């Protein structure tokens, strides 16, 4: 799949004008109107991004009346409702197998909802919550979608209102199948919702995700990335790309992809109209750090905050993130401004959101696989002055900077600050204690942007950078480092006596692992301490928690696919051993079956530890024949063999007819990466194979 990285340009909204007629009757009406009191402005429905929960990712279609009541209870009891998550939203799966009666009425599934939906909605309302429901803009076509409202827009809008629903999500699966024009049908549906017989205000979530470029070559007018051009005038939110993942399987790379697509048109976001990059997905495949990043990005994007996971099962840590008051406040800021990127796109980025009080919400984003200290400036995010207050939205720590905004950001992580000009007595200096960096393993330089891979007996060179971006100096800065059980640490540098504002210092150590270190993951922790003039002793603890202690390297001439990998990723699904991705089929390239290998979907990275013990790798890289049973569109990939960050083999673009043999010299290679790219087409349908990968060690 491809990441959608468009340039982000904020633009002012241009107010439209309307023409007046000049008939006598109209002129008289205009005169009367001019002397009458001015009409109250129309109420904006959901002036800040709505918040809630949806059944889709956590439950799929497996929910009942009791399930929904249980979730509603949990939203209240776990504090989510109080934090603003107040919509209980039924996605597809609520309808009967025959979703519409002979009389033309939508029918709830009688086994799941024996009392119908009205009593359930009443229960949700009794908890102080709102209720949402799902349909499709097209006519119901069996096998294409679960239900459809095509031909029944007003009837269904009236039904939803009569049942008491407060929000409606309108999909486009049957809309595509029926070859409808999305702008036309969504405009008609919006009008039906506004004109419902009960005069009930209902949030309209416009959702046409499958018409994204990842899923086919749709005309531009049909694509989800075109919704911004008409949706803000008719809906409270519009999906801006495909789904953020699959049920129960959300990947960080797809979160970034959806965020980037959503960021393309910040100029149309306004109170009551918000881009929707899809649901929040904690504990469905991402780490806590990766989910914190998703929530941070959704917050500054002024995106609806709708949780897709089963909130009854979420950890206390996740609930704490979802309900963090500073993060939610940034999302709910009444200015309703979407963040824009400052500077170029890349592995590290700065995003800024203008706030209603004139301050800025600033995100330092690290897309990469290694921790980094990131910086920007107050002037770069649109603030003027010589002193600035920085409040870390996640830690609540308040510091003062002379103009530089900096943070130590973990891999796949973010820092989120609320920044405004400082006043009064100078505050606590903004000191950034870096996350420990492994710069060498033995005498070998650590490859950039990669998690360190080590083995028992290795000696690491570790560096911690400490920078003072405050106005006041700090005194006697010290750093102490600790590793795992039995690790020995030796400092190699001396601490300065003073670190003035704008200065930084590097602290270097050697860290040696015991020979019998157990394979797995490990951390190196740094405690940074310093004295301040007005605020006494200050301390910060940072940790590099992504160190991999590798298993033993291969021995002999062996199928590499049968050796334990360190990490393995696949664009979707999971890597499979000796089968094409998805399982169930042997690895087969242009009619030849291979008994060993690895099947993946792009993009993919498979990492092995060789420990300089291997001399050769041979095999065949290609697109599995099974792609012909799925969809040949997008059935191209690129393959690279990378040793310690250096490309040793590059296939170029490989299609299903042209597998490429490789024979690679592995002499001196510690860490081996097998990398698959999508060849630039972004397709989900790549079925890439490393066939018969044989290592000589």
XYZ file of C-alpha atoms in Angstrom:
697
model
C 0.000 0.000 0.000
C 1.168 3.494 -0.557
C 1.416 6.364 1.848
C -0.489 9.376 0.626
C 1.890 12.316 1.219
C 0.367 15.378 -0.352
C 1.593 18.903 0.174
C -0.410 20.692 2.830
C -1.446 24.251 2.133
C -3.836 26.123 4.400
C -6.216 28.412 2.513
C -8.888 30.857 3.581
C -12.492 29.883 2.973
C -14.234 32.044 0.418
C -17.780 32.973 1.315
C -20.306 32.481 -1.492
C -22.787 35.138 -2.531
C -26.339 34.774 -3.826
C -28.208 36.872 -6.335
C -31.481 38.639 -5.473
C -34.396 39.022 -7.864
C -35.972 42.444 -8.446
C -39.708 41.738 -8.816
C -42.028 44.146 -6.892
C -43.131 41.364 -4.558
C -39.587 40.459 -3.719
C -38.662 44.120 -3.302
C -41.532 44.620 -0.871
C -40.523 41.525 1.045
C -36.967 42.801 1.214
C -38.167 46.159 2.600
C -40.233 44.429 5.267
C -37.344 42.181 6.143
C -35.007 45.128 6.477
C -37.180 46.635 9.233
C -37.761 43.317 11.060
C -35.423 41.899 13.717
C -32.553 39.898 12.229
C -33.164 36.153 12.119
C -31.069 34.019 14.439
C -28.245 32.231 12.628
C -28.837 28.559 11.900
C -27.516 26.249 14.615
C -24.339 24.448 13.617
C -24.747 20.751 14.299
C -21.642 19.413 16.110
C -19.564 22.634 16.028
C -16.564 20.683 17.366
C -15.664 17.147 16.254
C -18.166 14.615 17.551
C -16.922 11.770 19.759
C -18.129 8.279 20.484
C -17.803 4.568 19.790
C -18.568 2.357 16.787
C -19.076 -1.405 16.530
C -17.019 -2.004 13.380
C -13.396 -2.829 14.267
C -13.874 -4.398 17.664
C -17.120 -6.324 17.161
C -17.645 -6.514 13.399
C -21.249 -7.550 12.828
C -21.356 -9.630 15.999
C -23.434 -7.480 18.343
C -26.870 -7.621 19.942
C -29.159 -5.432 22.016
C -27.439 -6.672 25.172
C -23.982 -6.002 23.698
C -24.857 -2.421 22.863
C -26.386 -1.813 26.288
C -23.245 -3.221 27.897
C -21.041 -0.879 25.861
C -23.255 2.090 26.725
C -22.919 1.201 30.400
C -19.132 0.956 30.023
C -18.872 4.324 28.273
C -20.400 5.841 31.392
C -18.717 3.716 34.074
C -15.214 4.013 32.565
C -15.362 7.790 32.249
C -15.440 7.938 28.460
C -18.858 9.565 28.281
C -17.805 12.282 30.723
C -14.739 12.940 28.523
C -17.038 13.467 25.512
C -17.343 10.025 23.901
C -21.120 10.107 23.909
C -22.312 8.482 20.640
C -23.057 4.739 20.612
C -22.893 3.924 16.910
C -24.236 0.746 15.288
C -22.369 -0.059 12.082
C -23.390 -2.732 9.590
C -24.859 -5.862 11.147
C -27.952 -4.435 12.848
C -30.256 -5.297 9.935
C -32.230 -8.491 9.240
C -31.086 -10.896 6.543
C -33.959 -9.521 4.480
C -33.211 -5.926 5.336
C -36.403 -4.355 3.995
C -39.992 -5.499 4.390
C -42.551 -5.785 1.613
C -43.937 -2.466 2.841
C -40.561 -0.811 2.277
C -39.490 -0.511 5.920
C -35.986 -1.273 7.190
C -36.033 -4.307 9.488
C -33.676 -4.872 12.450
C -32.361 -8.404 12.929
C -35.034 -10.019 15.144
C -32.585 -12.423 16.787
C -30.216 -9.613 17.777
C -32.843 -6.963 18.498
C -36.070 -8.761 19.489
C -37.574 -5.503 20.748
C -36.580 -3.492 17.698
C -34.256 -0.484 17.822
C -36.474 2.173 19.418
C -36.270 0.692 22.959
C -32.500 0.322 22.569
C -32.152 3.953 21.523
C -34.296 4.963 24.498
C -31.929 3.029 26.778
C -28.894 4.752 25.246
C -30.566 8.135 25.759
C -31.395 7.229 29.369
C -27.645 6.946 30.005
C -27.127 10.504 28.781
C -25.711 9.263 25.476
C -26.590 9.591 21.789
C -27.235 6.859 19.240
C -25.881 6.373 15.720
C -26.844 3.982 12.914
C -25.524 2.793 9.540
C -26.861 2.434 6.007
C -25.613 2.655 2.416
C -26.297 5.249 -0.274
C -27.001 2.585 -2.907
C -29.923 0.211 -3.309
C -29.520 -3.093 -1.481
C -27.697 -5.554 -3.747
C -27.134 -8.974 -2.130
C -23.453 -9.833 -1.962
C -22.388 -6.210 -2.386
C -23.495 -4.639 0.915
C -25.532 -5.495 3.990
C -28.320 -3.041 3.323
C -29.034 -0.002 1.195
C -31.253 3.063 1.247
C -31.257 3.707 -2.514
C -34.776 4.656 -3.572
C -35.839 5.143 0.071
C -33.818 8.132 1.265
C -36.660 10.129 2.775
C -38.420 7.052 4.078
C -35.277 5.819 5.843
C -34.370 9.259 7.177
C -37.843 9.498 8.672
C -37.468 5.991 10.127
C -34.099 6.747 11.749
C -35.508 9.950 13.234
C -38.616 8.174 14.509
C -36.427 5.555 16.180
C -34.608 8.434 17.897
C -31.171 8.234 16.280
C -28.852 11.211 16.540
C -26.286 10.284 13.868
C -26.252 8.373 10.584
C -23.251 6.871 8.770
C -23.891 6.389 5.055
C -21.553 3.974 3.275
C -21.068 3.562 -0.483
C -20.570 -0.143 -1.167
C -23.862 -0.557 -3.008
C -23.447 2.967 -4.332
C -20.383 1.762 -6.231
C -22.105 -1.425 -7.355
C -25.044 0.586 -8.721
C -22.690 3.042 -10.532
C -24.151 6.053 -8.737
C -22.585 9.509 -8.565
C -21.520 10.072 -4.940
C -22.015 13.846 -4.914
C -25.547 13.506 -6.273
C -26.761 10.745 -3.983
C -25.070 12.059 -0.858
C -26.594 15.490 -1.457
C -30.024 13.870 -1.782
C -29.478 11.845 1.395
C -28.361 14.933 3.287
C -31.509 16.755 2.250
C -33.633 13.816 3.400
C -31.936 13.844 6.814
C -32.487 17.598 7.198
C -36.135 17.266 6.172
C -36.997 14.248 8.329
C -40.590 14.113 9.467
C -39.651 14.334 13.144
C -37.557 17.499 12.613
C -34.796 15.689 14.484
C -31.212 16.973 14.074
C -28.976 14.088 12.985
C -25.230 14.097 12.358
C -24.403 12.917 8.833
C -21.157 10.938 8.398
C -20.481 10.590 4.658
C -18.425 7.438 4.079
C -17.206 6.185 0.697
C -13.902 4.519 1.644
C -13.636 1.755 -0.943
C -13.354 4.242 -3.814
C -9.816 5.011 -2.661
C -6.912 4.612 -5.083
C -5.724 1.570 -3.124
C -8.776 -0.351 -4.322
C -8.898 0.462 -8.029
C -8.772 3.074 -10.759
C -11.986 4.946 -10.048
C -12.822 8.212 -11.834
C -11.722 11.200 -9.753
C -15.313 12.247 -9.091
C -15.994 8.821 -7.543
C -12.981 8.722 -5.247
C -13.040 9.232 -1.505
C -10.222 11.756 -1.899
C -12.682 13.973 -3.795
C -15.327 14.104 -1.043
C -13.805 17.300 0.361
C -15.040 19.205 -2.706
C -18.734 18.813 -1.838
C -19.111 17.173 1.584
C -18.475 20.234 3.818
C -21.678 21.819 2.525
C -23.874 18.798 3.277
C -22.312 16.685 6.043
C -20.807 17.006 9.495
C -17.948 14.701 8.476
C -16.638 12.895 5.443
C -14.269 9.954 5.152
C -11.085 11.066 3.475
C -9.589 7.687 2.518
C -10.037 3.948 2.770
C -10.494 2.076 6.058
C -7.658 2.497 8.545
C -7.296 -1.276 8.687
C -9.215 -4.510 8.899
C -11.429 -5.838 11.667
C -9.153 -6.695 14.574
C -6.024 -5.811 12.562
C -4.808 -2.197 12.507
C -1.271 -1.340 11.402
C 0.627 1.837 12.222
C 1.635 2.417 8.593
C -2.045 2.553 7.604
C -2.767 5.044 10.383
C -0.086 7.303 8.876
C -1.452 6.721 5.376
C -4.949 7.794 6.426
C -3.648 10.806 8.329
C -1.672 11.974 5.301
C -4.691 11.643 3.026
C -6.864 13.487 5.534
C -4.325 16.329 5.689
C -4.705 17.260 2.025
C -7.503 19.822 2.419
C -7.435 21.625 5.778
C -8.944 24.719 4.164
C -12.467 23.245 4.072
C -12.603 22.180 7.736
C -14.746 24.486 9.859
C -17.136 24.305 12.829
C -19.632 21.574 11.996
C -17.634 20.109 9.077
C -14.690 17.775 9.638
C -12.516 15.393 7.655
C -12.778 11.829 8.976
C -9.631 9.658 8.701
C -11.572 6.714 10.258
C -11.786 5.321 13.758
C -9.381 5.213 16.675
C -8.103 1.665 17.042
C -6.324 0.968 20.335
C -5.234 -2.579 21.184
C -6.032 -3.959 17.732
C -2.474 -4.418 16.494
C -0.626 -1.237 17.417
C 1.613 -0.688 20.425
C 0.583 1.807 23.100
C 3.095 4.280 21.639
C 1.647 3.882 18.145
C -1.893 4.381 19.408
C -0.827 7.465 21.346
C 0.471 8.775 18.024
C -2.835 8.036 16.295
C -4.789 9.840 19.011
C -2.380 12.793 18.901
C -2.693 13.136 15.129
C -6.486 12.766 15.152
C -6.669 15.395 17.913
C -4.774 18.063 15.975
C -6.556 17.138 12.740
C -9.890 18.206 14.287
C -11.077 14.701 13.381
C -14.056 12.967 14.966
C -12.814 10.840 17.865
C -14.722 7.581 17.496
C -13.292 4.471 19.158
C -13.522 1.322 17.041
C -12.242 -1.146 19.650
C -14.365 -2.923 22.247
C -14.106 -0.370 25.048
C -15.187 -2.943 27.641
C -11.851 -4.743 27.143
C -9.468 -1.791 26.918
C -6.698 -1.419 29.491
C -6.627 1.359 32.053
C -3.641 2.806 30.167
C -5.694 3.109 26.981
C -8.685 4.595 28.796
C -6.309 7.133 30.330
C -5.062 8.124 26.883
C -8.553 8.414 25.418
C -9.737 10.617 28.273
C -6.638 12.806 28.656
C -8.188 16.254 29.185
C -5.463 18.273 27.440
C -5.496 16.093 24.333
C -9.292 16.075 24.130
C -9.349 19.867 24.624
C -7.026 20.333 21.632
C -9.334 18.208 19.499
C -12.418 20.070 20.764
C -10.916 23.553 20.378
C -13.745 25.830 19.229
C -11.730 27.337 16.380
C -12.115 23.953 14.612
C -8.852 24.341 12.705
C -7.082 21.352 11.152
C -3.331 21.028 11.662
C -0.941 21.672 8.790
C 2.605 20.505 8.291
C 5.458 22.965 8.800
C 8.353 22.143 6.488
C 8.918 19.116 4.324
C 7.422 15.652 4.618
C 9.788 12.987 5.843
C 10.628 10.506 8.560
C 10.334 13.319 11.105
C 7.816 16.141 10.782
C 6.267 19.123 12.567
C 2.519 19.757 12.500
C 0.791 22.831 13.941
C -2.834 23.587 14.812
C -3.943 27.173 15.512
C -6.071 27.376 18.664
C -8.943 29.697 19.487
C -6.946 31.507 22.197
C -4.162 32.364 19.743
C -1.825 29.629 20.968
C -0.647 26.647 18.969
C -0.836 22.893 19.362
C 2.469 21.564 18.037
C 3.184 17.944 17.134
C 6.690 16.563 16.681
C 6.118 13.320 14.748
C 8.642 10.490 14.402
C 7.511 8.056 11.716
C 10.810 6.166 11.865
C 12.046 3.054 13.613
C 14.544 4.708 15.973
C 14.150 7.336 18.695
C 15.158 10.903 17.826
C 15.291 14.360 19.394
C 13.113 16.615 17.228
C 12.989 20.406 17.172
C 11.092 23.288 15.660
C 10.757 26.953 16.583
C 7.982 29.169 17.848
C 8.400 31.460 14.849
C 8.032 28.485 12.478
C 4.618 27.688 13.987
C 3.430 31.296 13.750
C 4.248 32.771 17.175
C 6.277 35.890 17.912
C 8.252 36.786 21.024
C 11.298 35.806 23.044
C 9.766 33.550 25.729
C 7.200 30.785 25.362
C 5.311 28.489 27.696
C 5.257 24.851 26.588
C 2.748 22.477 28.151
C 3.320 18.842 27.272
C -0.225 17.591 26.690
C 0.657 13.995 27.586
C 2.837 14.537 30.665
C 1.278 17.844 31.865
C 4.783 19.229 32.476
C 5.000 23.015 31.925
C 8.325 24.536 30.899
C 9.591 27.740 29.318
C 11.567 28.066 26.100
C 13.448 30.904 24.487
C 11.953 29.926 21.133
C 12.980 26.337 20.398
C 10.399 23.577 20.807
C 12.160 20.253 21.324
C 11.405 16.749 22.534
C 12.910 13.282 22.646
C 10.459 11.245 20.569
C 10.384 7.424 20.546
C 10.137 5.407 17.340
C 6.602 5.702 15.898
C 5.913 8.344 18.546
C 4.917 11.975 18.952
C 5.347 14.856 21.335
C 2.351 17.191 21.686
C 2.759 20.686 23.144
C 0.397 23.545 23.760
C 2.527 26.646 23.080
C 1.840 30.306 23.872
C 3.851 33.439 24.715
C 5.218 33.437 28.281
C 4.567 36.185 30.820
C 5.786 37.036 34.315
C 8.616 35.314 36.152
C 10.706 32.963 33.937
C 9.490 29.383 34.163
C 11.252 26.058 34.513
C 13.819 25.853 31.673
C 12.764 23.605 28.803
C 15.423 20.900 28.948
C 15.217 17.928 26.598
C 16.878 14.786 27.916
C 17.484 12.579 24.924
C 16.448 8.952 24.642
C 19.624 6.818 24.775
C 21.011 6.134 21.303
C 23.094 3.080 20.373
C 25.665 4.530 17.975
C 27.925 1.471 17.670
C 27.775 -2.258 18.292
C 31.402 -3.201 18.853
C 33.224 -1.229 16.170
C 30.287 -1.315 13.732
C 28.224 1.856 13.323
C 24.534 1.363 14.069
C 22.440 1.872 10.885
C 20.295 4.995 10.967
C 16.575 4.668 11.664
C 16.708 1.026 12.769
C 16.094 -0.615 16.112
C 19.405 -1.848 17.585
C 20.063 -5.578 17.255
C 22.657 -7.006 19.653
C 23.811 -10.349 21.005
C 25.276 -11.702 24.221
C 28.813 -10.417 24.794
C 28.409 -7.334 22.577
C 29.718 -3.956 23.740
C 27.553 -0.988 22.784
C 28.421 2.673 22.528
C 25.484 4.643 23.932
C 24.997 8.399 23.710
C 22.533 10.686 25.506
C 22.118 14.250 24.253
C 20.896 16.892 26.731
C 19.847 20.311 25.446
C 18.683 23.405 27.320
C 16.232 25.416 25.230
C 15.133 27.545 28.167
C 16.018 31.161 28.969
C 17.644 30.352 32.308
C 20.806 28.219 32.628
C 20.881 24.854 34.372
C 23.721 23.669 36.580
C 25.541 20.406 37.260
C 23.798 18.335 34.578
C 24.485 14.615 35.036
C 23.384 11.489 33.206
C 23.473 7.948 34.561
C 22.700 4.928 32.360
C 21.467 1.470 33.317
C 20.930 -1.638 31.200
C 19.607 -5.123 31.827
C 20.589 -7.706 34.429
C 24.352 -8.174 34.503
C 25.063 -5.373 32.018
C 28.084 -3.205 32.813
C 28.139 0.536 32.109
C 31.202 2.810 31.866
C 30.986 6.614 31.323
C 33.314 8.031 28.654
C 32.619 11.769 28.956
C 32.714 14.491 31.598
C 29.692 16.597 32.510
C 29.831 20.394 32.022
C 29.333 22.593 35.087
C 26.710 24.782 33.382
C 24.396 24.362 30.441
C 23.302 27.842 29.344
C 20.134 28.507 27.383
C 20.642 27.366 23.804
C 23.466 24.947 24.684
C 23.620 21.159 24.588
C 25.963 18.391 25.708
C 26.522 14.763 24.745
C 27.095 12.086 27.382
C 28.726 8.885 26.082
C 28.932 5.421 27.661
C 29.978 1.875 26.862
C 27.419 -0.770 27.791
C 28.481 -4.424 27.735
C 26.057 -7.340 27.686
C 26.870 -10.582 29.510
C 27.783 -13.487 27.231
C 24.657 -15.396 28.225
C 22.132 -12.595 27.600
C 18.707 -14.126 26.922
C 17.209 -13.421 23.464
C 14.257 -11.031 23.512
C 13.823 -7.294 23.973
C 15.709 -5.091 26.404
C 15.954 -1.457 27.498
C 18.628 1.073 28.310
C 17.466 3.764 30.727
C 18.979 7.211 31.284
C 18.394 9.383 34.358
C 19.180 13.033 33.645
C 19.423 15.401 36.624
C 20.236 19.131 36.890
C 19.801 22.170 39.136
C 17.819 25.319 38.280
C 17.975 28.829 39.742
C 14.375 29.233 40.858
C 13.017 25.692 40.778
C 15.644 23.528 42.474
C 16.560 20.022 41.361
C 14.915 18.603 38.238
C 15.002 15.033 36.889
C 13.991 13.288 33.673
C 14.015 9.582 32.874
C 14.184 8.399 29.280
C 14.461 4.851 27.953
C 15.352 3.074 24.748
C 13.071 0.050 24.982
C 13.450 -1.363 21.478
C 16.831 -3.111 21.786
C 16.616 -6.611 20.334
C 18.812 -9.340 21.827
C 19.056 -11.708 18.896
C 18.849 -15.494 18.842
C 21.847 -17.498 17.627
C 22.669 -17.022 13.932
C 22.013 -19.759 11.344
C 24.494 -22.614 11.062
C 25.282 -24.663 7.945
C 23.423 -24.428 4.635
C 19.781 -23.899 5.647
C 16.446 -22.546 4.379
C 16.425 -19.040 5.866
C 12.640 -19.260 6.173
C 13.122 -21.966 8.817
C 15.341 -19.746 10.980
C 13.843 -17.503 13.669
C 13.401 -13.958 12.422
C 13.766 -10.896 14.633
C 10.805 -9.062 13.184
C 8.457 -9.662 10.278
C 5.878 -7.318 8.755
C 3.465 -7.614 5.865
C 1.339 -4.955 4.196
C -1.758 -6.806 5.305
C -2.363 -10.177 6.897
C 0.866 -11.699 8.308
C 3.999 -13.192 6.750
C 3.673 -16.931 6.147
C 6.400 -19.588 6.137
C 6.577 -21.944 3.132
C 3.217 -20.634 1.858
C 2.019 -17.610 -0.062
C 0.663 -14.813 2.110
C -2.733 -15.644 3.537
C -1.795 -19.317 3.871
C -3.346 -22.361 2.246
C -1.277 -22.255 -0.943
C 2.306 -23.383 -1.605
C 4.837 -20.865 -2.878
C 4.541 -20.973 -6.660
C 6.181 -18.704 -9.252
C 5.290 -19.017 -12.970
C 4.262 -22.625 -12.494
C 7.236 -23.714 -10.363
C 6.469 -24.764 -6.786
C 9.073 -24.134 -4.066
C 8.963 -26.160 -0.830
C 10.460 -23.363 1.266
C 10.100 -19.602 1.381
C 8.288 -16.619 2.865
C 5.045 -15.129 1.581
C 4.250 -11.451 2.249
C 2.181 -8.540 0.990
C 3.925 -5.241 0.349
C 5.311 -3.292 2.053
C 7.227 -5.839 4.097
C 10.414 -6.191 6.122
C 11.779 -9.505 7.417
C 14.858 -9.110 9.658
C 17.376 -11.804 10.654
C 20.475 -11.783 12.841
C 23.489 -13.332 11.087
C 26.260 -12.155 13.400
C 28.826 -12.087 10.558
C 28.624 -15.887 10.386
C 27.153 -16.311 6.875
C 28.739 -16.002 3.450
C 25.941 -16.371 0.892
C 22.185 -16.098 0.282
C 20.471 -17.473 -2.816
C 16.847 -17.699 -3.895
C 14.136 -16.357 -6.174
C 11.997 -13.248 -5.654
C 8.639 -13.025 -7.391
C 4.876 -12.562 -7.388
C 3.053 -15.730 -6.413
C 0.799 -17.342 -9.011
C -2.076 -17.119 -6.518
C -2.415 -13.424 -7.423
C -4.289 -14.573 -10.532
C -7.001 -15.988 -8.245
C -7.393 -12.677 -6.415
C -6.832 -9.658 -8.634
C -3.855 -9.045 -10.873
C -4.240 -5.265 -10.499
C -1.318 -4.058 -8.421
C 0.450 -7.410 -8.688
C 3.926 -5.888 -8.810
C 6.629 -5.480 -6.175
C 10.248 -4.594 -5.622
C 12.642 -6.800 -3.642
C 15.814 -5.778 -1.832
C 18.328 -7.709 0.255
C 19.898 -5.275 2.733
C 22.879 -6.008 4.981
C 23.557 -3.622 7.890
C 21.755 -0.823 6.041
C 23.516 -1.419 2.691
C 21.559 -2.657 -0.357
C 23.134 -5.902 -1.591
C 20.446 -6.877 -4.140
C 17.763 -4.779 -5.847
C 15.304 -6.517 -8.161
C 13.714 -3.460 -9.687
C 10.014 -3.879 -10.507
C 8.924 -7.525 -10.585
C 5.583 -8.565 -12.063
C 3.900 -11.969 -11.983
C 5.667 -13.108 -15.150
C 9.277 -12.155 -14.274
C 10.650 -13.615 -11.018
C 14.253 -12.651 -10.269
C 17.008 -14.928 -8.973
C 19.439 -13.544 -6.407
C 22.857 -14.648 -5.204
C 24.175 -12.323 -2.500
C 27.534 -12.159 -0.701
C 26.793 -11.927 3.059
C 30.382 -11.730 4.271
C 30.604 -9.495 7.345
C 26.823 -8.899 7.608
C 25.437 -8.726 11.167
C 21.780 -7.903 10.441
C 19.977 -8.930 7.261
C 16.764 -7.332 5.979
C 14.530 -8.750 3.252
C 12.533 -5.746 2.036
C 9.504 -5.739 -0.296
C 8.022 -2.552 -1.758
C 4.832 -2.042 -3.756
C 6.576 -0.768 -6.929
C 4.698 2.506 -6.573
C 1.213 1.223 -7.409
C -0.066 1.052 -3.838
C -2.060 -2.123 -4.467
C -3.342 -4.375 -1.720
C -3.096 -7.372 -4.040
C 0.645 -7.977 -4.135
C 1.447 -11.577 -3.226
C 5.228 -11.404 -2.915
C 7.442 -14.464 -2.307
C 10.992 -15.013 -1.165
C 11.201 -18.480 -2.713
C 13.824 -21.001 -1.553
C 15.931 -18.446 0.395
C 19.007 -20.498 1.255
C 21.721 -19.207 3.600
C 25.243 -20.621 3.701
C 26.688 -20.042 7.183
